[in-house]
Amino acid sequence: MDATTVLAEINGNIATVGYGLAAIGPAIGIGIVVGKTIEGVARQPELAGRLQVLMYIGIAFTEALAFIGIATYFIFTGN
Amino acid sequence: MLHAVIAAATEEAAKNPLIPEWYDIIWSAVCFVVIFFFFWKLVLPKMQKLLDDRAEAIEGNIAKADDAQRKAEAALVQYTAQLADARAEAGQIRDQARTDGQRIVAEHKDQAAAEAGRIAASAKAQIEAERQAAVVSLRSEVGTLAIDLASGVIGESLSNDAKASAIVDRFLAELEANEVPAHAAAPAAGKI
Amino acid sequence: MVPSATGDGEFHGPSINEFFPDVIFFADTPFEINRIILIRFIAVAVLMLVFWLGTRRMKIIPTRGQSLAEMGLDFVRVNIAEDLLGKKDGKRFLPLLTTIFFMVLFMNLTGIIPFLNIAGTSVIGVPLLLGIIAYATFIYAGVKKNPAKFFRNSLFPPGVPVGLYIIVTPIEFISTFLVRPFTLTLRLMMNMIVGHLLLVLFFSATQFFFFTADGGFKLFGAGTLVFGFAFTLFEVLIALLQAYIFALLTAVYIQLALAEEH
């Protein structure tokens, strides 16, 4: 292994970077969902229970994308 | 160095966690079925029964409470009626007492007035009798005194004389005749 | 969890092979039993023991154990089933939702229990099975209520201009009939896999820093230990939340299938 190759080498798996990118969207999405729920509760505290359920459903849908992100590595390396 | 690790890992033929194995699915299904029947046939019916029992117990308590409420209301009505009766009775007694009192006072007043009248009448009669007695005694006294006086004046006794007595009687009759108008006029001027 | 610090002075991170331990019984048959399967059996046994003890003698005025079991059952009954499906349908699907909730919960919790240390739901079997059951249930609910209306509402949502159905219908088909079970499965499994890998990473790093690394690096061990502990607590929350979300989403899908209008 000569010096130039060693300098240019990046160890690890490109999927890590891919997951980092895939996590951005859901992260923002969950932030928005939770933030809006807090806003809603601040406006109408009596709806807190209902809004909380909706928030969890919203988080669940958004979060799923992040987990699909993890899964893509296994889907595309598949054996 | 990491090459070595990765190489070692790949040598073990890294499995794909997304591909299910048959044994995995089968045992999962067994677990699921066991838990499902456990909840479906055993736990949830018990729970449902408990909830029903509890609802029933609560309803029973409510009914009991209703009963107690109704009883209390009945008692209240009864007490109120009794109270009203008692009040009416008290009012009646008070009225009775008032009229009785008035009656008694009036009676006493009448009695007192009658007594007073009686006393006044007897006093008047007594006074009249005394006056009459006084008049009678005065008349005889005055006659004697006048004859005495006249005897003194004339100088001799006139006492046993029928003539003298006749004079005195005449004089007195005259006096009485004069006295009558004076007597009649006297009340107009006041009794004394 | 096997700390991977071997004698060679190198750090070995966790790998995906954690989830494929050696077979213990019945090798090479469809009834193989390995460590994770045994952990699942333990979870099932504990679950049944807890609820058997909790509901053995039901009294109107609950004892402490009974009120605990009641609290758990009431949580599913009130907050998930009756809240989303209403009294009548909630009662119909209550056994399924209760099973899903407690199965997922107890199998998630094995991930942080010492000596078990791996979640029963972190291998695809349980999440996939439950995902398929949820999928079959909501389709069954919709078809039984009114087949034509169910498919019309899910594939041709009302209130969309006719021309747009060319785009909307495939999207609805994919999102309703393909993505739903897939996301249910993946969400649960990946949560557990990632949670387990993180814990293994923290604790094996702690082991490595304390016993293999030299000098100042030993200090890092304290940091990784604290993080490992914090993530253990976080995993408890995740275990509850994932169980709740799995049951909640199943209820939501059933509710959508039963809804008159989409």
XYZ file of C-alpha atoms in Angstrom:
533
model
C 0.000 0.000 0.000
C 1.815 3.228 -1.038
C 1.512 6.589 0.686
C -0.929 8.246 -1.703
C -3.501 5.512 -1.453
C -3.274 5.582 2.320
C -3.839 9.339 2.364
C -6.904 9.093 0.147
C -8.402 6.139 1.916
C -11.615 6.522 3.878
C -12.463 3.542 6.007
C -15.979 2.366 6.808
C -19.158 2.058 4.884
C -20.765 4.675 2.657
C -24.122 3.624 4.100
C -23.235 5.525 7.286
C -23.191 8.767 5.316
C -26.400 7.753 3.612
C -28.095 7.226 6.932
C -26.852 10.588 8.150
C -28.545 12.207 5.166
C -31.670 10.120 5.587
C -32.000 11.177 9.213
C -32.132 14.907 8.424
C -35.655 14.865 7.023
C -37.348 12.914 9.824
C -35.432 14.954 12.405
C -36.860 18.189 11.015
C -40.252 16.576 10.585
C -40.467 15.368 14.177
C -39.316 18.778 15.347
C -42.159 20.409 13.455
C -44.738 17.878 14.664
C -43.793 18.289 18.313
C -43.411 22.056 18.047
C -46.824 22.463 16.469
C -48.369 20.201 19.083
C -46.906 22.349 21.853
C -48.264 25.420 20.093
C -51.666 23.811 19.851
C -51.679 22.811 23.505
C -50.625 26.313 24.498
C -53.579 27.687 22.562
C -56.102 25.149 23.753
C -54.900 23.300 26.855
C -58.194 21.401 27.125
C -57.348 19.501 23.915
C -53.981 18.330 25.269
C -54.916 14.633 25.475
C -56.301 14.446 21.939
C -53.389 16.390 20.505
C -50.911 14.149 22.250
C -52.363 11.066 20.574
C -52.240 12.807 17.210
C -48.675 13.879 17.919
C -47.610 10.302 18.562
C -49.267 9.158 15.349
C -47.515 11.967 13.464
C -44.171 11.124 15.032
C -44.659 7.462 14.205
C -45.246 8.204 10.526
C -42.343 10.614 10.305
C -39.978 8.454 12.293
C -40.656 5.505 10.020
C -38.651 7.258 7.307
C -35.551 7.271 9.489
C -35.920 3.563 10.080
C -36.428 2.904 6.413
C -33.147 4.783 6.082
C -31.432 2.294 8.358
C -33.048 -0.579 6.560
C -31.944 0.500 3.062
C -28.415 -0.609 3.863
C -29.669 -4.118 4.455
C -32.091 -3.983 1.558
C -29.412 -3.078 -0.970
C -26.593 -5.210 0.406
C -29.090 -8.031 0.792
C -28.047 -11.666 0.701
C -6.448 -2.589 11.307
C -10.085 -2.005 10.506
C -9.608 -4.066 7.401
C -8.905 -6.991 9.593
C -12.107 -6.482 11.612
C -14.270 -6.098 8.552
C -12.673 -9.083 6.955
C -13.296 -11.102 10.091
C -16.936 -9.969 10.176
C -17.564 -10.783 6.530
C -15.965 -14.144 6.922
C -18.763 -15.025 9.322
C -21.141 -14.261 6.436
C -23.058 -11.318 7.951
C -26.732 -12.164 7.810
C -29.383 -9.776 6.617
C -31.738 -8.940 9.486
C -34.548 -8.091 7.070
C -34.884 -11.646 5.813
C -36.954 -13.701 8.211
C -36.008 -17.240 9.084
C -38.687 -19.868 9.318
C -37.987 -20.784 12.904
C -38.223 -17.109 13.827
C -41.681 -16.743 12.303
C -42.917 -20.039 13.733
C -41.901 -19.345 17.298
C -43.205 -15.760 17.065
C -46.536 -17.145 15.938
C -46.560 -19.573 18.833
C -45.898 -16.731 21.296
C -48.554 -14.593 19.691
C -51.203 -17.281 19.716
C -50.500 -18.138 23.350
C -50.724 -14.525 24.477
C -53.742 -13.847 22.298
C -55.757 -16.719 23.747
C -54.559 -15.867 27.222
C -55.961 -12.361 26.936
C -58.981 -13.234 24.829
C -60.307 -16.166 26.809
C -58.971 -15.548 30.293
C -57.952 -12.047 31.238
C -60.304 -9.800 29.320
C -63.540 -11.660 30.191
C -62.520 -11.466 33.848
C -61.799 -7.804 33.428
C -65.128 -7.227 31.697
C -66.937 -9.056 34.478
C -65.138 -6.963 37.044
C -66.104 -3.764 35.265
C -69.716 -4.881 35.083
C -69.697 -5.834 38.764
C -68.198 -2.526 39.640
C -70.750 -0.606 37.597
C -73.485 -2.646 39.261
C -72.079 -1.944 42.701
C -71.953 1.734 41.939
C -75.502 1.673 40.648
C -76.593 -0.221 43.774
C -74.990 2.410 45.920
C -76.696 5.101 43.925
C -80.043 3.389 44.428
C -79.340 3.140 48.141
C -78.461 6.774 48.266
C -81.654 7.619 46.378
C -83.662 5.645 48.885
C -82.037 7.433 51.783
C -82.676 10.742 50.100
C -86.317 9.912 49.600
C -86.682 8.875 53.236
C -85.019 12.034 54.397
C -87.346 14.086 52.239
C -90.397 12.292 53.645
C -89.179 12.875 57.169
C -88.628 16.511 56.380
C -92.157 16.860 55.030
C -93.520 15.193 58.144
C -91.531 17.429 60.429
C -92.617 20.472 58.538
C -96.274 19.434 58.843
C -95.861 18.797 62.550
C -94.203 22.100 62.987
C -97.009 23.888 61.180
C -99.584 22.086 63.363
C -97.725 23.053 66.480
C -97.525 26.619 65.332
C -101.224 26.769 64.559
C -102.013 25.269 67.945
C -99.765 27.749 69.663
C -101.499 30.583 67.825
C -104.878 29.243 68.865
C -103.797 28.976 72.478
C -102.431 32.483 72.346
C -105.689 33.828 70.929
C -107.671 31.939 73.549
C -105.467 33.331 76.276
C -105.869 36.815 74.920
C -109.666 36.634 74.814
C -109.730 34.971 78.220
C -107.563 37.721 79.587
C -109.750 40.375 78.077
C -112.809 38.700 79.460
C -111.297 38.433 82.932
C -110.204 42.040 82.887
C -113.646 43.150 81.800
C -115.275 41.064 84.509
C -113.042 42.484 87.119
C -113.680 45.973 85.813
C -117.453 45.385 86.019
C -117.145 43.940 89.485
C -115.039 46.842 90.590
C -117.440 49.322 89.095
C -120.406 47.604 90.794
C -118.573 47.543 94.079
C -117.719 51.177 93.716
C -121.345 51.978 92.950
C -122.515 49.942 95.887
C -120.040 51.624 98.243
C -120.974 55.054 96.944
C -124.697 54.282 97.349
C -124.289 53.006 100.887
C -122.170 56.022 101.762
C -124.817 58.308 100.339
C -127.577 56.547 102.292
C -125.554 56.755 105.457
C -124.897 60.433 104.890
C -128.572 61.031 104.217
C -129.573 59.139 107.400
C -127.081 61.072 109.434
C -128.315 64.327 107.969
C -131.901 63.331 108.800
C -130.882 62.456 112.328
C -128.998 65.723 112.554
C -132.038 67.635 111.266
C -134.351 65.917 113.812
C -132.041 66.472 116.719
C -131.352 70.014 115.538
C -135.043 70.732 115.405
C -135.689 69.661 118.977
C -132.489 71.339 120.121
C -133.266 74.552 118.312
C -136.795 74.574 119.843
C -135.467 74.143 123.339
C -132.740 76.682 122.777
C -135.162 79.195 121.373
C -137.599 78.767 124.278
C -134.762 79.035 126.705
C -133.606 82.125 124.966
C -137.125 83.549 124.889
C -137.663 82.706 128.613
C -134.499 84.423 129.323
C -135.657 87.417 127.392
C -139.182 87.509 128.836
C -138.098 86.493 132.196
C -140.360 83.658 132.905
C -140.742 80.101 132.042
C -142.568 79.123 128.998
C -141.609 75.553 129.059
C -144.686 73.652 130.079
C -147.011 75.905 128.462
C -149.135 74.513 125.671
C -149.172 77.939 124.191
C -145.476 78.119 124.043
C -145.215 74.830 122.381
C -147.767 75.883 119.814
C -145.806 79.052 119.093
C -142.631 77.091 118.652
C -144.329 74.682 116.294
C -145.725 77.512 114.245
C -142.417 79.231 114.156
C -140.733 76.096 112.981
C -143.366 75.465 110.354
C -142.790 78.981 109.063
C -139.100 78.370 109.135
C -139.514 75.155 107.183
C -141.748 76.896 104.676
C -139.014 79.478 104.199
C -136.405 76.824 104.161
C -137.880 74.850 101.253
C -137.098 77.453 98.518
C -133.734 77.978 100.121
C -133.207 74.247 100.132
C -134.250 74.047 96.492
C -131.861 76.828 95.530
C -128.975 75.340 97.422
C -128.002 72.569 94.844
C -127.676 75.234 92.191
C -125.173 77.070 94.317
C -123.256 73.939 95.181
C -123.819 71.370 97.793
C -121.662 72.973 100.457
C -24.403 -8.941 24.894
C -20.937 -10.233 24.718
C -18.265 -7.604 25.282
C -16.051 -7.991 22.273
C -12.769 -7.016 23.936
C -10.635 -9.972 23.141
C -7.071 -10.355 24.167
C -5.570 -8.694 21.093
C -5.818 -5.131 22.506
C -8.124 -3.948 19.721
C -11.648 -2.567 20.070
C -14.370 -4.612 18.437
C -17.650 -2.809 17.909
C -20.949 -4.663 17.870
C -22.039 -6.242 14.611
C -25.314 -7.356 13.155
C -24.417 -10.924 14.017
C -25.435 -10.115 17.588
C -28.941 -10.891 16.398
C -28.105 -14.344 15.105
C -26.788 -16.255 18.088
C -25.889 -19.933 17.950
C -28.654 -22.471 17.751
C -29.315 -24.311 21.003
C -32.066 -26.833 20.236
C -33.398 -28.524 17.125
C -30.637 -27.372 14.798
C -31.362 -27.513 11.051
C -35.136 -27.885 11.457
C -37.790 -25.166 11.124
C -38.083 -25.304 14.919
C -34.604 -24.145 15.791
C -34.369 -22.462 19.168
C -31.625 -20.004 19.908
C -31.038 -17.545 22.735
C -33.431 -14.905 21.409
C -36.257 -17.386 21.006
C -35.700 -18.500 24.603
C -35.817 -14.867 25.700
C -39.148 -14.529 23.945
C -40.453 -17.553 25.818
C -39.320 -15.983 29.081
C -41.084 -12.740 28.179
C -44.292 -14.626 27.393
C -44.047 -16.571 30.652
C -43.477 -13.405 32.705
C -46.356 -11.660 30.971
C -48.738 -14.501 31.688
C -47.526 -14.798 35.267
C -48.006 -11.076 35.903
C -51.523 -11.028 34.524
C -52.462 -14.342 36.050
C -51.417 -13.075 39.477
C -53.005 -9.694 38.846
C -56.364 -11.086 37.765
C -56.506 -14.263 39.832
C -59.033 -13.028 42.340
C -60.766 -9.999 40.949
C -62.351 -7.844 43.600
C -64.478 -4.774 43.222
C -62.107 -2.918 45.488
C -58.735 -3.797 43.966
C -55.667 -4.958 45.845
C -52.323 -3.525 44.897
C -51.399 -6.196 42.361
C -54.828 -6.177 40.831
C -54.894 -2.414 40.442
C -51.564 -2.598 38.629
C -52.865 -5.186 36.158
C -56.078 -3.218 35.833
C -54.144 -0.054 35.116
C -52.310 -1.739 32.253
C -55.450 -3.245 30.774
C -57.380 -0.015 31.218
C -54.649 1.900 29.460
C -55.137 -0.171 26.312
C -58.909 -0.312 26.686
C -59.518 3.387 27.309
C -56.621 5.201 25.666
C -56.265 3.081 22.556
C -59.322 0.937 21.832
C -62.235 3.042 23.044
C -60.632 6.369 22.297
C -60.099 5.570 18.620
C -62.677 2.908 17.808
C -65.514 3.788 20.150
C -67.173 1.500 22.698
C -68.573 -1.159 20.381
C -65.754 -1.645 17.895
C -63.248 -1.055 20.646
C -64.592 -4.063 22.459
C -64.441 -6.165 19.302
C -60.775 -5.517 18.673
C -59.708 -5.214 22.286
C -58.156 -8.715 22.599
C -55.980 -8.109 19.562
C -54.873 -4.639 20.631
C -54.172 -5.814 24.174
C -52.122 -8.719 22.863
C -50.126 -6.523 20.536
C -49.457 -3.931 23.204
C -48.309 -6.292 25.934
C -46.433 -8.668 23.660
C -44.441 -5.809 22.196
C -43.949 -4.197 25.597
C -42.660 -7.269 27.387
C -40.463 -8.354 24.497
C -39.043 -4.825 24.244
C -38.243 -4.719 27.920
C -36.052 -7.818 27.761
C -33.558 -5.587 25.959
C -32.548 -3.848 29.168
C -32.944 -6.662 31.667
C -29.546 -7.884 32.855
C -28.483 -11.326 31.510
C -31.197 -11.231 28.842
C -29.958 -7.999 27.278
C -31.579 -8.371 23.883
C -35.084 -7.419 22.913
C -37.303 -10.229 21.690
C -38.621 -7.848 19.060
C -35.198 -7.064 17.616
C -35.303 -10.018 15.231
C -37.704 -9.631 12.365
C -40.036 -12.514 13.283
C -42.189 -10.802 15.892
C -42.429 -7.362 14.249
C -43.171 -8.901 10.874
C -45.779 -11.253 12.276
C -47.505 -8.502 14.217
C -47.314 -6.186 11.226
C -48.979 -8.798 9.032
C -51.629 -9.466 11.674
C -52.393 -5.743 11.972
C -52.565 -5.539 8.172
C -54.867 -8.548 7.907
C -57.043 -7.186 10.715
C -57.695 -3.788 9.207
C -58.416 -5.284 5.800
C -60.741 -7.805 7.456
C -62.470 -5.009 9.390
C -62.973 -2.930 6.256
C -64.092 -5.818 4.053
C -66.497 -7.145 6.646
C -68.126 -3.771 7.120
C -68.605 -2.922 3.481
C -66.205 -4.308 0.836
C -67.081 -1.942 -1.995
C -66.984 1.143 0.166
C -63.746 0.099 1.851
C -61.849 -0.311 -1.377
C -63.433 2.748 -2.964
C -62.552 4.904 0.031
C -59.004 3.616 0.254
C -58.201 3.670 -3.448
C -60.379 6.493 -4.726
C -60.542 9.004 -1.902
C -63.622 11.206 -2.262
C -63.272 14.874 -3.056
C -60.474 14.467 -5.625
C -60.965 15.614 -9.230
C -61.459 12.592 -11.490
C -58.340 13.252 -13.596
C -56.102 13.120 -10.561
C -57.059 9.534 -9.781
C -54.352 8.440 -12.216
C -51.814 9.765 -9.720
C -53.714 9.427 -6.459
C -54.830 5.841 -6.774
C -51.367 4.259 -7.134
C -50.081 6.403 -4.282
C -52.995 5.409 -2.079
C -52.553 1.777 -3.029
C -48.864 1.830 -2.129
C -49.337 3.766 1.078
C -52.310 1.741 2.288
C -51.575 -1.759 1.148
C -47.797 -1.938 0.854
C -46.167 0.628 3.121
C -48.319 0.183 6.212
C -47.247 -3.285 7.330
C -43.724 -2.606 6.174
C -43.358 0.554 8.262
C -44.999 -1.044 11.282
C -42.456 -3.858 11.116
C -39.430 -1.740 10.360
C -40.180 0.908 12.982
C -40.319 -1.582 15.800
C -37.469 -3.779 14.675
C -35.059 -0.981 13.817
C -35.773 0.810 17.081
C -34.837 -2.290 18.993
C -31.823 -3.151 16.839
C -30.436 0.356 17.073
C -31.121 0.546 20.802
C -29.354 -2.731 21.368
C -26.379 -1.793 19.192
C -26.010 1.529 21.014
C -26.054 -0.142 24.406
C -23.554 -2.761 23.289
C -21.362 -0.034 21.839
C -21.379 1.981 25.072
C -20.787 -0.897 27.410
C -18.173 -2.663 25.300
C -16.400 0.684 24.925
C -16.510 1.079 28.692
C -15.019 -2.367 29.063
C -12.363 -1.568 26.490
C -11.417 1.771 28.073
C -11.260 0.421 31.595
C -9.399 -2.820 31.034
C -7.528 -2.565 27.738
C -6.761 1.107 27.021
C -3.916 2.727 28.894
C -3.425 5.934 30.879
C -5.723 8.890 30.173
C -8.048 6.854 27.972
C -9.392 5.155 31.075
C -11.234 8.437 31.796
C -13.298 8.017 28.656
C -14.656 4.850 30.203
C -16.525 6.881 32.812
C -18.139 8.926 30.072
C -19.256 5.923 28.050
C -20.579 4.258 31.213
C -22.738 7.292 32.027
C -24.010 7.372 28.454
C -24.723 3.671 28.576
C -26.754 4.150 31.742
C -28.656 7.108 30.285
C -29.462 5.118 27.160
C -30.642 2.207 29.268
C -33.236 4.517 30.813
C -34.037 5.893 27.389
C -34.627 2.345 26.182
C -37.335 1.897 28.845
C -39.113 4.900 27.412
C -38.627 3.610 23.862
C -39.964 0.192 24.852
C -43.176 1.748 26.219
C -43.503 4.194 23.353
C -43.026 1.587 20.632
C -45.569 -0.730 22.233
C -48.005 2.181 22.475
C -47.377 3.304 18.905
C -47.706 -0.194 17.463
C -51.077 -0.719 19.169
C -52.159 2.850 18.425
C -51.359 2.603 14.734
C -53.139 -0.728 14.469
C -56.176 0.950 16.016
C -55.836 3.920 13.668
C -55.701 1.647 10.615
C -58.773 -0.245 11.807
C -60.533 3.046 12.458
C -59.750 4.284 8.958
C -61.022 1.018 7.489
C -64.241 1.299 9.475
C -64.801 4.986 8.774
C -67.806 5.826 6.624
C -65.976 8.562 4.779
C -62.265 8.389 4.288
